[in-house]
């Protein structure tokens, strides 16, 4: 069994590799230092969530959800519900929201994003501190649309990076992925 994910160590590692993102890392480290229930949605001032940058085996496409509640195309992910292993949360959410099996998570932070969630009913506006991980589809790519989504779709990452209408954080992750993929597989470009 792999060791449990250590968010403090992962944030320190992320800071070392993403020098231009110190402000966002500071926000995440401050939340982690809070003694409150930072992994639970009942902490309305803000809480951690886990998301998946779910890529196909070739690394050319990402599976996105047309989020039912927010009405936008986004990455798969959700609440930690008390689980501090956010890599496992991202994997679980990817499996549940896509219906895909044979998924593998890289237990290294790929991206961090703090964003406001609009008020809904009795729930006030609050912050999600979203920790994002690369998840790879290693088997069938035939997804199933679940109740949280209006639709799911495999989107070419290069097109997403260049799409000014796409969510800013999706464009940022697409850019990170393309830069990473070029370093990992330079002969394919």
XYZ file of C-alpha atoms in Angstrom:
189
model
C 0.000 0.000 0.000
C 1.447 3.437 -0.926
C 2.226 5.870 1.904
C -0.489 8.380 2.806
C -0.255 11.705 1.034
C 1.502 14.409 3.098
C 0.048 17.794 2.113
C 2.617 19.846 4.055
C 5.524 18.142 2.262
C 3.723 18.293 -1.094
C 3.095 22.044 -0.731
C 6.754 22.634 0.145
C 7.781 20.632 -2.935
C 5.294 22.541 -5.103
C 6.734 25.856 -3.860
C 10.256 24.722 -4.864
C 9.132 23.812 -8.396
C 6.714 26.721 -8.987
C 8.510 29.834 -7.774
C 5.973 32.129 -9.460
C 3.115 30.736 -7.364
C 4.311 31.583 -3.856
C 1.220 33.653 -3.011
C -1.171 30.786 -3.692
C 1.065 28.340 -1.835
C 1.051 30.748 1.143
C -2.780 30.646 1.171
C -2.822 26.845 1.130
C -0.176 26.568 3.850
C -2.116 29.030 6.024
C -5.261 26.921 5.694
C -3.300 23.764 6.482
C -1.998 25.417 9.681
C -5.570 26.183 10.814
C -6.747 23.918 13.634
C -10.288 23.757 12.246
C -11.827 20.996 10.108
C -9.977 22.067 6.941
C -10.816 18.831 5.079
C -14.555 19.113 5.715
C -17.165 21.090 3.818
C -18.714 22.269 7.092
C -15.776 24.703 7.439
C -17.529 27.448 5.512
C -14.630 29.904 5.634
C -12.905 27.520 3.218
C -11.806 23.910 2.930
C -9.599 21.620 0.867
C -10.901 19.816 -2.198
C -9.179 17.373 -4.567
C -9.368 17.476 -8.349
C -8.134 15.409 -11.264
C -6.456 16.575 -14.450
C -7.681 13.348 -16.068
C -5.649 12.701 -19.218
C -5.857 9.938 -21.780
C -3.045 7.406 -22.031
C -1.333 9.396 -24.816
C -1.523 12.613 -22.759
C -3.191 14.531 -25.585
C -6.725 14.958 -24.195
C -8.275 15.778 -20.839
C -11.691 14.624 -19.627
C -13.813 17.569 -18.491
C -17.236 17.819 -16.910
C -19.908 20.321 -17.828
C -20.644 20.911 -14.156
C -24.361 20.752 -13.386
C -24.304 23.235 -10.506
C -21.811 25.751 -11.906
C -22.782 25.441 -15.587
C -19.158 25.496 -16.777
C -16.640 23.040 -18.223
C -14.237 22.084 -15.423
C -11.923 19.303 -14.280
C -13.369 16.440 -12.247
C -13.100 16.713 -8.481
C -14.840 17.278 -5.208
C -14.868 17.529 -1.444
C -12.378 15.712 0.765
C -15.101 14.861 3.312
C -12.514 14.523 6.071
C -9.872 12.636 4.054
C -6.441 14.341 4.219
C -5.117 12.161 1.370
C -6.076 14.578 -1.392
C -4.419 12.455 -4.089
C -6.789 9.622 -3.120
C -9.697 12.100 -3.087
C -8.844 13.213 -6.640
C -8.655 9.597 -7.818
C -11.955 8.667 -6.128
C -13.731 11.705 -7.576
C -12.362 10.955 -11.057
C -13.632 7.377 -10.845
C -17.037 8.373 -9.465
C -17.638 11.280 -11.850
C -16.390 9.552 -15.009
C -17.382 5.935 -14.487
C -13.885 4.989 -15.670
C -11.829 2.222 -14.118
C -8.117 1.621 -14.555
C -7.152 5.131 -13.453
C -3.767 5.964 -11.930
C -2.992 9.089 -9.889
C 0.384 10.797 -9.651
C 0.678 11.718 -5.936
C 2.455 15.012 -6.697
C 0.565 18.316 -6.795
C 0.006 19.405 -10.391
C -1.827 22.675 -9.693
C -3.325 24.741 -6.881
C -6.390 26.932 -7.229
C -8.321 28.885 -4.613
C -11.733 29.908 -5.901
C -15.029 31.139 -4.522
C -18.092 28.906 -4.699
C -21.303 30.916 -5.049
C -23.974 30.849 -2.355
C -26.736 28.315 -2.919
C -29.800 27.904 -0.724
C -28.718 27.907 2.930
C -25.053 27.488 1.987
C -23.178 30.812 1.881
C -20.444 31.659 -0.582
C -17.219 29.944 0.494
C -13.703 29.133 -0.689
C -12.432 25.915 -2.198
C -8.716 25.339 -1.832
C -8.424 22.912 -4.721
C -5.383 20.647 -4.866
C -5.109 19.129 -8.339
C -3.382 15.937 -9.435
C -2.654 14.265 -12.743
C -4.790 11.163 -13.167
C -4.249 8.923 -16.197
C -6.764 6.710 -17.930
C -4.887 3.469 -18.523
C -7.806 1.402 -19.834
C -11.078 2.123 -21.577
C -11.893 5.782 -22.204
C -15.642 5.157 -22.453
C -17.008 7.395 -19.712
C -20.473 7.529 -18.140
C -22.135 10.870 -17.374
C -23.174 10.982 -13.713
C -25.640 13.092 -11.783
C -23.134 15.901 -11.050
C -22.551 16.564 -14.753
C -24.594 17.869 -17.625
C -22.051 16.208 -19.906
C -18.492 14.885 -20.058
C -16.108 15.248 -22.978
C -12.528 14.478 -23.916
C -10.995 17.810 -24.994
C -7.672 18.252 -26.822
C -5.305 19.879 -24.338
C -3.598 22.031 -26.977
C -6.977 23.491 -28.031
C -7.976 24.107 -24.415
C -4.729 26.017 -23.778
C -5.514 28.370 -26.677
C -9.251 28.818 -25.996
C -9.899 32.297 -24.527
C -13.442 31.216 -23.589
C -12.185 28.346 -21.398
C -11.967 28.723 -17.634
C -8.705 30.491 -16.725
C -7.581 27.687 -14.420
C -8.172 25.110 -17.172
C -6.038 27.160 -19.572
C -3.332 27.410 -16.887
C -3.349 23.634 -16.316
C -3.334 22.989 -20.066
C -0.286 25.241 -20.403
C 1.446 23.472 -17.509
C 0.672 20.116 -19.066
C 1.995 21.106 -22.488
C 5.220 22.496 -20.995
C 5.639 19.376 -18.854
C 4.890 17.036 -21.751
C 7.455 18.751 -23.976
C 10.099 18.314 -21.275
C 9.131 14.673 -20.762
C 8.698 13.795 -24.461
C 10.706 16.377 -26.479
C 10.983 14.187 -29.580
C 7.201 14.234 -30.072
C 7.220 17.938 -30.991
